Amino acid sequence: MDHYDIIIIGGGLAGLTSAIHLAKEAYNVLLLERCTYPHHKVCGEYVSNEIVPYLEQLGVALPKTVSIDTLQLSTKTGKLLQTKLPLGGIGISRYTFDHILYKKALSVGVTVKFEIVNNVTFSKETFTVYTDKENCFIANVVIGAYGKRSGLDKQLKRDFISKNTPWLGVKAHYSLPEFPDHLVALHNFEGGYGGLSKTESGAVNFCYLVTYKSFKTEKSIDKFNSNVISRNIFLCQFLEKAQPLFDEPMSIAQVSFDRKEAVEAHMLMCGDTAGLIHPLCGNGMAMAIHSAKIASERIHDFFKNLDYSRSEMETDYAREWAHTFRRRLQTGRMLQSLLLNPGASNLLMGTITKSPGLIRTLIKRTHGKPITT
Ligand SMILES: Cc1cc2nc3c(=O)[nH]c(=O)nc-3n(C[C@H](O)[C@H](O)[C@H](O)COP(=O)(O)OP(=O)(O)OC[C@H]3O[C@@H](n4cnc5c(N)ncnc54)[C@H](O)[C@@H]3O)c2cc1C
């Protein structure tokens, strides 16, 4: 059986970032990922600038062709608001982002295997990780970075996995050259909201989150786009002019925003595996990368300091995770419920229009400061 210092389950942003960080500290790292790269993912593809200095320290340079500094918000009745983003961000497709990180991970010596993890056990200070290819691997430390939900959550009997959630995510790329580079637009419609922003390829990403209750009023994504989403005048204008670039939009079901634990069965959970912020905040990717940094630092302390026990590492990681992200998640939940309530969303937009400082305060409450090692 192959033995590693660290095994990382899942090679999205959190898994790949922690793999790079820890391999650069000279640990022997195995990353197990379900899908080969590159691949598209359902995501708004606006990433906050807060992660740029940290990724640069890890030697990861992102294409900055699409620099975004302006947020546009509209209600379903067509009320529109525009404001500068305090820190701003980058428009980058997950197809490119994850692939850049994957290539970096290989270059710093991470072993990557394309296998699905279906079980993990922990005994006598050692993890055994089992995969669908009937392999098993041994490690001292395991990071769970397998995203929003996975069969592993069932194995671990995590609370959120047994509950149905009302959310569905849909995404596709479109061609609309006149769409401004500097803009991320968030438009509300019945039962959900959708984000528009450009990516490094010049394509415009349209990604939305919607309740099943609203979605099931129509029989297909096409019908939902024309009959429900297009009632928002801005989305209607977009869909009329833009040319779809995907054969079919992508979708993901059962998107859960429930509370999760940051440590489960002695694994440090990173990114969405530890908790997902409402996408309207545009901070999930930065949180995934930031949580990978926190976990990597605690793991480094654990390996290099014999007086620092596993239980101290777990407690410190969980505490730091909560300290860094809990307020963002709470604000995200509050904003989502206001935005989806027609009366409350008009009132919120009215208040924000009269007091533009309020929106910047809300953005700051869901984002962090630039992070470095
Ligand atoms: C509709 C929507 C829009 C969003 N828009 C934005 C946005 O504009 N900006 C933003 O910052 N955030 C956004 N987010 C959030 C963002 O997409 C996530 O927070 C981010 O992808 C989390 O990264 P991750 O590494 O935790 O998970 P992921 O990127 O999901 O990676 C998890 C990886 O684990 C792999 N995996 C799963 N199970 C297994 C297994 N058993 N074995 C091996 N591999 C496995 C998967 O294949 C996947 O590659 C959005 C989310 C949604 C739902």
Coordinates of C-alpha atoms and ligand atoms in Angstrom, one line a residue:
M1 CA 0.0 0.0 0.0
D2 CA 1.3 3.5 -0.9
H3 CA 2.0 5.7 2.1
Y4 CA 1.8 9.5 1.9
D5 CA 2.2 12.3 4.4
I6 CA -1.1 13.9 3.3
I7 CA -4.0 12.7 1.1
I8 CA -6.4 15.3 -0.3
I9 CA -9.8 14.1 -1.4
G10 CA -11.1 16.3 -4.3
G11 CA -9.2 18.5 -6.7
G12 CA -11.2 21.6 -6.9
L13 CA -9.9 25.0 -5.8
A14 CA -9.5 24.0 -2.1
G15 CA -7.9 20.6 -2.8
L16 CA -5.5 21.8 -5.5
T17 CA -4.5 24.9 -3.4
S18 CA -3.7 22.9 -0.3
A19 CA -1.9 20.3 -2.4
I20 CA 0.4 23.0 -3.9
H21 CA 0.9 24.7 -0.5
L22 CA 1.9 21.4 1.2
A23 CA 4.0 20.0 -1.6
K24 CA 6.0 23.3 -1.6
E25 CA 6.7 22.6 2.1
A26 CA 8.2 19.3 0.9
Y27 CA 5.5 16.9 2.0
N28 CA 4.6 13.8 0.1
V29 CA 1.1 14.7 -1.1
L30 CA -1.5 12.5 -3.0
L31 CA -4.5 14.2 -4.5
L32 CA -7.5 12.0 -5.5
E33 CA -9.9 13.6 -8.0
R34 CA -13.0 12.2 -9.7
C35 CA -12.6 13.9 -13.1
T36 CA -9.7 14.6 -15.4
Y37 CA -8.8 18.3 -16.2
P38 CA -9.8 20.6 -17.7
H39 CA -13.5 20.5 -17.1
H40 CA -16.3 23.0 -16.7
K41 CA -18.1 23.5 -13.4
V42 CA -21.3 25.2 -12.3
C43 CA -20.0 28.4 -10.8
G44 CA -20.4 32.2 -11.2
E45 CA -16.7 32.5 -12.1
Y46 CA -16.1 35.8 -10.4
V47 CA -13.3 35.4 -7.9
S48 CA -12.5 38.1 -5.3
N49 CA -9.0 39.7 -5.5
E50 CA -8.4 38.7 -1.9
I51 CA -6.8 35.4 -3.0
V52 CA -4.5 36.9 -5.6
P53 CA -1.4 37.7 -3.3
Y54 CA -1.6 34.2 -1.7
L55 CA -1.8 32.4 -5.0
E56 CA 1.1 34.5 -6.3
Q57 CA 3.2 33.5 -3.3
L58 CA 2.4 29.9 -4.2
G59 CA 3.7 30.6 -7.7
V60 CA 0.3 30.6 -9.4
A61 CA -0.4 33.5 -11.8
L62 CA -4.0 33.9 -12.9
P63 CA -4.9 35.6 -16.3
K64 CA -6.1 39.1 -15.3
T65 CA -7.6 39.9 -18.7
V66 CA -11.0 40.4 -17.1
S67 CA -10.6 42.7 -14.2
I68 CA -14.0 43.4 -12.5
D69 CA -14.6 46.4 -10.3
T70 CA -18.3 47.1 -10.6
L71 CA -21.4 45.4 -9.3
Q72 CA -24.9 45.8 -10.8
L73 CA -27.9 44.5 -9.0
S74 CA -31.5 44.4 -10.2
T75 CA -34.8 43.3 -8.7
K76 CA -37.3 41.3 -10.7
T77 CA -39.4 44.4 -11.1
G78 CA -36.4 46.1 -12.9
K79 CA -35.0 48.3 -10.1
L80 CA -31.3 48.7 -11.0
L81 CA -28.4 49.7 -8.8
Q82 CA -24.7 49.9 -9.6
T83 CA -21.8 50.3 -7.2
K84 CA -18.0 50.0 -7.2
L85 CA -16.7 46.8 -5.5
P86 CA -14.4 47.7 -2.6
L87 CA -11.7 45.1 -3.6
G88 CA -12.9 43.9 -7.0
G89 CA -12.0 40.6 -8.6
I90 CA -11.2 38.6 -11.7
G91 CA -13.5 36.9 -14.3
I92 CA -12.0 33.4 -14.9
S93 CA -13.7 30.2 -16.0
R94 CA -13.4 27.1 -13.7
Y95 CA -12.2 25.3 -16.8
T96 CA -9.1 27.4 -16.8
F97 CA -8.7 28.1 -13.1
D98 CA -8.7 24.5 -11.9
H99 CA -6.5 23.5 -14.9
I100 CA -3.9 26.1 -14.0
L101 CA -3.8 24.9 -10.4
Y102 CA -3.6 21.3 -11.5
K103 CA -0.6 22.0 -13.7
K104 CA 1.1 23.8 -10.9
A105 CA 0.4 20.9 -8.5
L106 CA 2.1 18.5 -10.9
S107 CA 5.1 20.8 -11.2
V108 CA 5.7 21.0 -7.5
G109 CA 5.5 17.2 -7.1
V110 CA 2.0 16.4 -6.1
T111 CA 0.9 12.9 -7.1
V112 CA -2.5 13.1 -8.8
K113 CA -4.7 10.1 -9.4
F114 CA -8.1 10.1 -11.0
E115 CA -10.1 7.9 -8.7
I116 CA -13.3 8.4 -6.6
V117 CA -12.8 8.0 -2.9
N118 CA -15.6 5.9 -1.4
N119 CA -14.4 5.3 2.1
V120 CA -11.9 6.6 4.7
T121 CA -11.0 4.9 8.0
F122 CA -8.8 6.2 10.8
S123 CA -7.1 4.0 13.3
K124 CA -3.8 4.1 15.3
E125 CA -3.0 7.6 14.0
T126 CA -3.3 6.4 10.4
F127 CA -5.8 7.0 7.6
T128 CA -6.7 4.4 5.0
V129 CA -8.4 5.8 1.9
Y130 CA -10.3 3.5 -0.4
T131 CA -11.2 4.2 -4.0
D132 CA -13.5 3.0 -6.7
K133 CA -10.5 1.4 -8.5
E134 CA -10.2 -0.9 -5.5
N135 CA -7.0 0.8 -4.4
C136 CA -6.2 1.9 -0.9
F137 CA -3.7 4.5 0.2
I138 CA -2.3 5.3 3.7
A139 CA -1.6 8.7 5.1
N140 CA -0.9 10.6 8.4
V141 CA -3.3 13.4 7.5
V142 CA -6.4 13.6 5.2
I143 CA -8.0 16.8 3.9
G144 CA -11.6 16.5 2.7
A145 CA -12.0 18.9 -0.2
Y146 CA -14.6 17.1 -2.3
G147 CA -17.1 20.0 -2.7
K148 CA -20.7 20.5 -1.9
R149 CA -21.8 16.8 -1.5
S150 CA -20.5 13.4 -2.2
G151 CA -21.1 9.8 -1.3
L152 CA -18.5 10.2 1.4
D153 CA -20.9 12.5 3.2
K154 CA -23.2 9.6 3.5
Q155 CA -20.4 7.3 4.8
L156 CA -19.7 10.0 7.4
K157 CA -23.4 10.3 8.3
R158 CA -23.1 14.1 8.0
D159 CA -26.3 15.9 9.1
F160 CA -27.0 17.9 6.0
I161 CA -26.8 15.0 3.6
S162 CA -30.1 13.4 4.7
K163 CA -32.1 16.6 4.1
N164 CA -33.5 17.6 0.7
T165 CA -32.5 21.1 -0.3
P166 CA -34.6 23.4 -2.5
W167 CA -31.8 24.7 -4.7
L168 CA -30.7 24.0 -8.2
G169 CA -27.7 25.6 -10.0
V170 CA -27.5 26.2 -13.8
K171 CA -24.7 27.6 -15.9
A172 CA -23.7 28.2 -19.5
H173 CA -21.3 30.4 -21.5
Y174 CA -22.5 32.8 -24.1
S175 CA -21.0 35.1 -26.7
L176 CA -21.9 38.8 -26.3
P177 CA -18.8 40.9 -27.2
E178 CA -20.3 44.2 -26.0
F179 CA -20.8 42.9 -22.5
P180 CA -18.5 45.1 -20.4
D181 CA -15.3 43.4 -18.9
H182 CA -15.4 45.4 -15.6
L183 CA -19.0 44.3 -14.6
V184 CA -20.5 41.5 -12.5
A185 CA -24.3 41.7 -12.7
L186 CA -26.7 40.0 -10.3
H187 CA -30.3 39.9 -11.5
N188 CA -33.2 38.6 -9.5
F189 CA -36.1 36.6 -10.9
E190 CA -39.0 34.5 -9.5
G191 CA -37.4 32.0 -7.1
G192 CA -33.8 32.8 -7.7
Y193 CA -31.1 35.0 -9.1
G194 CA -28.5 34.9 -11.8
G195 CA -25.0 36.3 -12.3
L196 CA -23.4 37.6 -15.5
S197 CA -19.7 38.3 -15.9
K198 CA -17.1 37.8 -18.6
T199 CA -14.4 35.1 -18.4
E200 CA -10.8 35.1 -19.7
S201 CA -11.9 33.6 -23.0
G202 CA -14.2 36.6 -23.7
A203 CA -17.3 34.4 -23.1
V204 CA -20.0 35.7 -20.8
N205 CA -20.9 33.2 -18.0
F206 CA -24.5 33.1 -17.0
C207 CA -25.0 31.1 -13.8
Y208 CA -28.1 31.0 -11.7
L209 CA -29.4 29.5 -8.6
V210 CA -33.2 28.7 -8.4
T211 CA -35.6 26.9 -6.2
Y212 CA -37.1 23.7 -7.5
K213 CA -40.5 25.2 -6.7
S214 CA -39.9 27.9 -9.2
F215 CA -38.1 25.7 -11.7
K216 CA -40.7 23.0 -11.9
T217 CA -43.3 25.5 -13.2
E218 CA -41.5 24.9 -16.6
K219 CA -40.5 21.7 -18.2
S220 CA -36.9 22.6 -19.3
I221 CA -34.1 25.1 -18.9
D222 CA -35.0 26.7 -22.3
K223 CA -38.6 27.2 -21.2
F224 CA -37.6 28.5 -17.8
N225 CA -35.2 30.9 -19.4
S226 CA -37.8 32.3 -21.8
N227 CA -40.8 32.2 -19.5
V228 CA -39.5 33.0 -16.0
I229 CA -36.0 34.4 -16.2
S230 CA -36.8 36.7 -19.1
R231 CA -39.4 38.5 -16.9
N232 CA -36.4 40.4 -15.6
I233 CA -35.8 43.0 -18.3
F234 CA -32.0 42.9 -18.0
L235 CA -31.8 39.1 -18.3
C236 CA -34.4 39.2 -21.1
Q237 CA -32.2 41.6 -23.1
F238 CA -29.1 39.4 -22.4
L239 CA -30.8 36.2 -23.5
E240 CA -32.2 37.8 -26.6
K241 CA -28.8 39.1 -27.9
A242 CA -26.3 36.5 -26.6
Q243 CA -25.3 33.3 -28.5
P244 CA -25.0 30.1 -26.4
L245 CA -21.6 28.5 -26.6
F246 CA -22.4 25.3 -24.8
D247 CA -24.5 22.5 -26.5
E248 CA -26.5 22.3 -23.3
P249 CA -26.4 24.3 -20.0
M250 CA -24.9 22.4 -17.1
S251 CA -26.8 21.9 -13.9
I252 CA -26.3 20.7 -10.4
A253 CA -29.0 19.6 -8.0
Q254 CA -29.3 19.6 -4.2
V255 CA -27.1 22.6 -3.4
S256 CA -27.0 22.8 0.3
F257 CA -26.2 25.8 2.5
D258 CA -26.7 24.0 5.8
R259 CA -24.1 24.2 8.5
K260 CA -21.3 21.6 8.3
E261 CA -18.4 20.7 10.6
A262 CA -14.9 21.8 9.7
V263 CA -13.5 18.6 11.1
E264 CA -15.1 15.2 10.6
A265 CA -13.6 11.8 11.6
H266 CA -10.2 13.6 12.0
M267 CA -10.2 14.9 8.5
L268 CA -9.8 18.7 8.0
M269 CA -12.6 19.8 5.7
C270 CA -11.9 22.6 3.2
G271 CA -13.9 24.7 0.8
D272 CA -17.5 23.7 0.2
T273 CA -17.0 20.5 2.2
A274 CA -16.8 22.7 5.3
G275 CA -19.6 25.1 4.3
L276 CA -21.0 26.9 1.2
I277 CA -21.7 30.6 1.2
H278 CA -24.7 31.8 -0.8
P279 CA -23.4 32.4 -4.3
L280 CA -24.9 35.9 -4.5
C281 CA -22.0 36.9 -2.2
G282 CA -19.4 35.9 -4.9
N283 CA -17.0 34.6 -2.2
G284 CA -17.1 30.8 -2.3
M285 CA -14.0 30.4 -4.4
A286 CA -12.0 32.8 -2.2
M287 CA -13.2 31.0 0.9
A288 CA -12.2 27.6 -0.6
I289 CA -8.7 28.9 -1.2
H290 CA -8.5 30.6 2.1
S291 CA -9.6 27.6 4.0
A292 CA -7.0 25.5 2.2
K293 CA -4.3 28.0 3.4
I294 CA -5.5 27.7 7.0
A295 CA -5.6 23.9 6.9
S296 CA -2.1 23.7 5.2
E297 CA -0.6 25.9 7.9
R298 CA -2.1 23.8 10.8
I299 CA -0.9 20.6 9.1
H300 CA 2.6 22.0 8.7
D301 CA 2.6 22.9 12.5
F302 CA 1.4 19.3 13.2
F303 CA 4.3 17.7 11.3
K304 CA 7.1 20.0 12.3
N305 CA 6.2 20.4 16.0
L306 CA 6.1 17.2 18.1
D307 CA 4.4 19.0 21.0
Y308 CA 1.5 20.0 18.8
S309 CA -1.0 17.1 18.9
R310 CA -3.6 16.0 16.3
S311 CA -6.4 17.1 18.6
E312 CA -4.8 20.6 18.9
M313 CA -4.5 20.8 15.2
E314 CA -8.2 19.8 14.7
T315 CA -9.4 22.3 17.4
D316 CA -7.3 25.1 16.1
Y317 CA -8.5 24.5 12.5
A318 CA -12.1 24.4 13.5
R319 CA -11.8 27.6 15.6
E320 CA -9.9 29.5 12.9
W321 CA -12.4 28.4 10.2
A322 CA -15.3 29.6 12.3
H323 CA -13.6 32.9 13.2
T324 CA -12.7 33.6 9.5
F325 CA -15.9 32.5 7.8
R326 CA -18.9 32.3 10.1
R327 CA -19.9 35.9 9.9
R328 CA -19.7 35.8 6.1
L329 CA -22.0 32.8 6.0
Q330 CA -24.5 34.4 8.3
T331 CA -24.6 37.6 6.2
G332 CA -25.0 35.5 3.1
R333 CA -28.0 33.7 4.5
M334 CA -29.6 37.0 5.6
L335 CA -29.0 38.6 2.1
Q336 CA -30.4 35.6 0.3
S337 CA -33.6 35.6 2.3
L338 CA -34.1 39.3 1.7
L339 CA -33.3 39.1 -2.0
L340 CA -35.8 36.3 -2.6
N341 CA -38.6 38.1 -0.8
P342 CA -40.2 40.5 -3.3
G343 CA -41.2 43.2 -0.7
A344 CA -38.0 42.9 1.2
S345 CA -35.8 43.0 -1.9
N346 CA -37.5 46.2 -3.2
L347 CA -37.1 47.8 0.3
L348 CA -33.5 46.7 0.5
M349 CA -32.7 48.1 -3.0
G350 CA -34.5 51.4 -2.0
T351 CA -32.5 51.7 1.2
I352 CA -29.2 50.9 -0.6
T353 CA -30.0 53.4 -3.3
K354 CA -30.4 56.1 -0.7
S355 CA -27.3 55.0 1.2
P356 CA -24.7 53.5 -1.2
G357 CA -22.3 53.0 1.7
L358 CA -24.6 50.3 3.0
I359 CA -23.9 48.0 0.0
R360 CA -20.2 48.3 0.4
T361 CA -20.6 47.4 4.1
L362 CA -22.6 44.3 3.1
I363 CA -19.9 43.4 0.6
K364 CA -17.2 43.8 3.2
R365 CA -19.1 41.6 5.6
T366 CA -19.2 38.7 3.1
H367 CA -15.6 39.2 1.9
G368 CA -12.1 39.2 3.5
K369 CA -9.0 41.2 3.2
P370 CA -6.2 40.2 0.8
I371 CA -4.5 37.0 2.2
T372 CA -0.8 36.1 2.3
T373 CA 1.2 33.4 3.8
Ligands
LIG1 C1 -24.7 28.5 -8.7 C2 -23.4 28.8 -8.0 C3 -22.7 29.9 -8.4 C4 -21.5 30.3 -7.7 N1 -20.8 31.4 -8.1 C5 -19.7 31.8 -7.5 C6 -19.0 32.9 -7.8 O1 -19.3 33.7 -8.8 N2 -17.8 33.3 -7.1 C7 -17.4 32.5 -6.1 O2 -16.3 32.8 -5.5 N3 -18.0 31.3 -5.8 C8 -19.1 31.0 -6.4 N4 -19.7 29.8 -6.1 C9 -19.1 28.9 -5.1 C10 -18.0 28.2 -5.6 O3 -18.3 27.5 -6.8 C11 -17.5 27.1 -4.6 O4 -17.5 27.7 -3.3 C12 -16.1 26.5 -5.0 O5 -16.2 25.8 -6.2 C13 -15.6 25.6 -3.9 O6 -14.5 24.9 -4.3 P1 -14.2 23.5 -3.7 O7 -12.8 23.2 -4.0 O8 -14.6 23.5 -2.2 O9 -15.2 22.5 -4.4 P2 -15.2 22.0 -5.9 O10 -14.7 23.0 -6.8 O11 -16.6 21.5 -6.1 O12 -14.3 20.8 -6.0 C14 -14.5 19.5 -5.4 C15 -13.9 18.5 -6.2 O13 -14.0 17.2 -5.5 C16 -14.2 16.2 -6.5 N5 -14.8 15.1 -5.8 C17 -16.1 15.0 -5.3 N6 -16.3 13.8 -4.6 C18 -15.1 13.1 -4.8 C19 -14.7 11.8 -4.3 N7 -15.5 11.1 -3.6 N8 -13.5 11.4 -4.7 C20 -12.6 12.2 -5.4 N9 -13.0 13.5 -5.9 C21 -14.2 13.9 -5.5 C22 -15.1 16.9 -7.6 O14 -15.0 16.2 -8.8 C23 -14.5 18.3 -7.6 O15 -13.5 18.5 -8.6 C24 -20.9 29.4 -6.7 C25 -21.6 28.3 -6.4 C26 -22.8 27.9 -7.0 C27 -23.6 26.7 -6.6

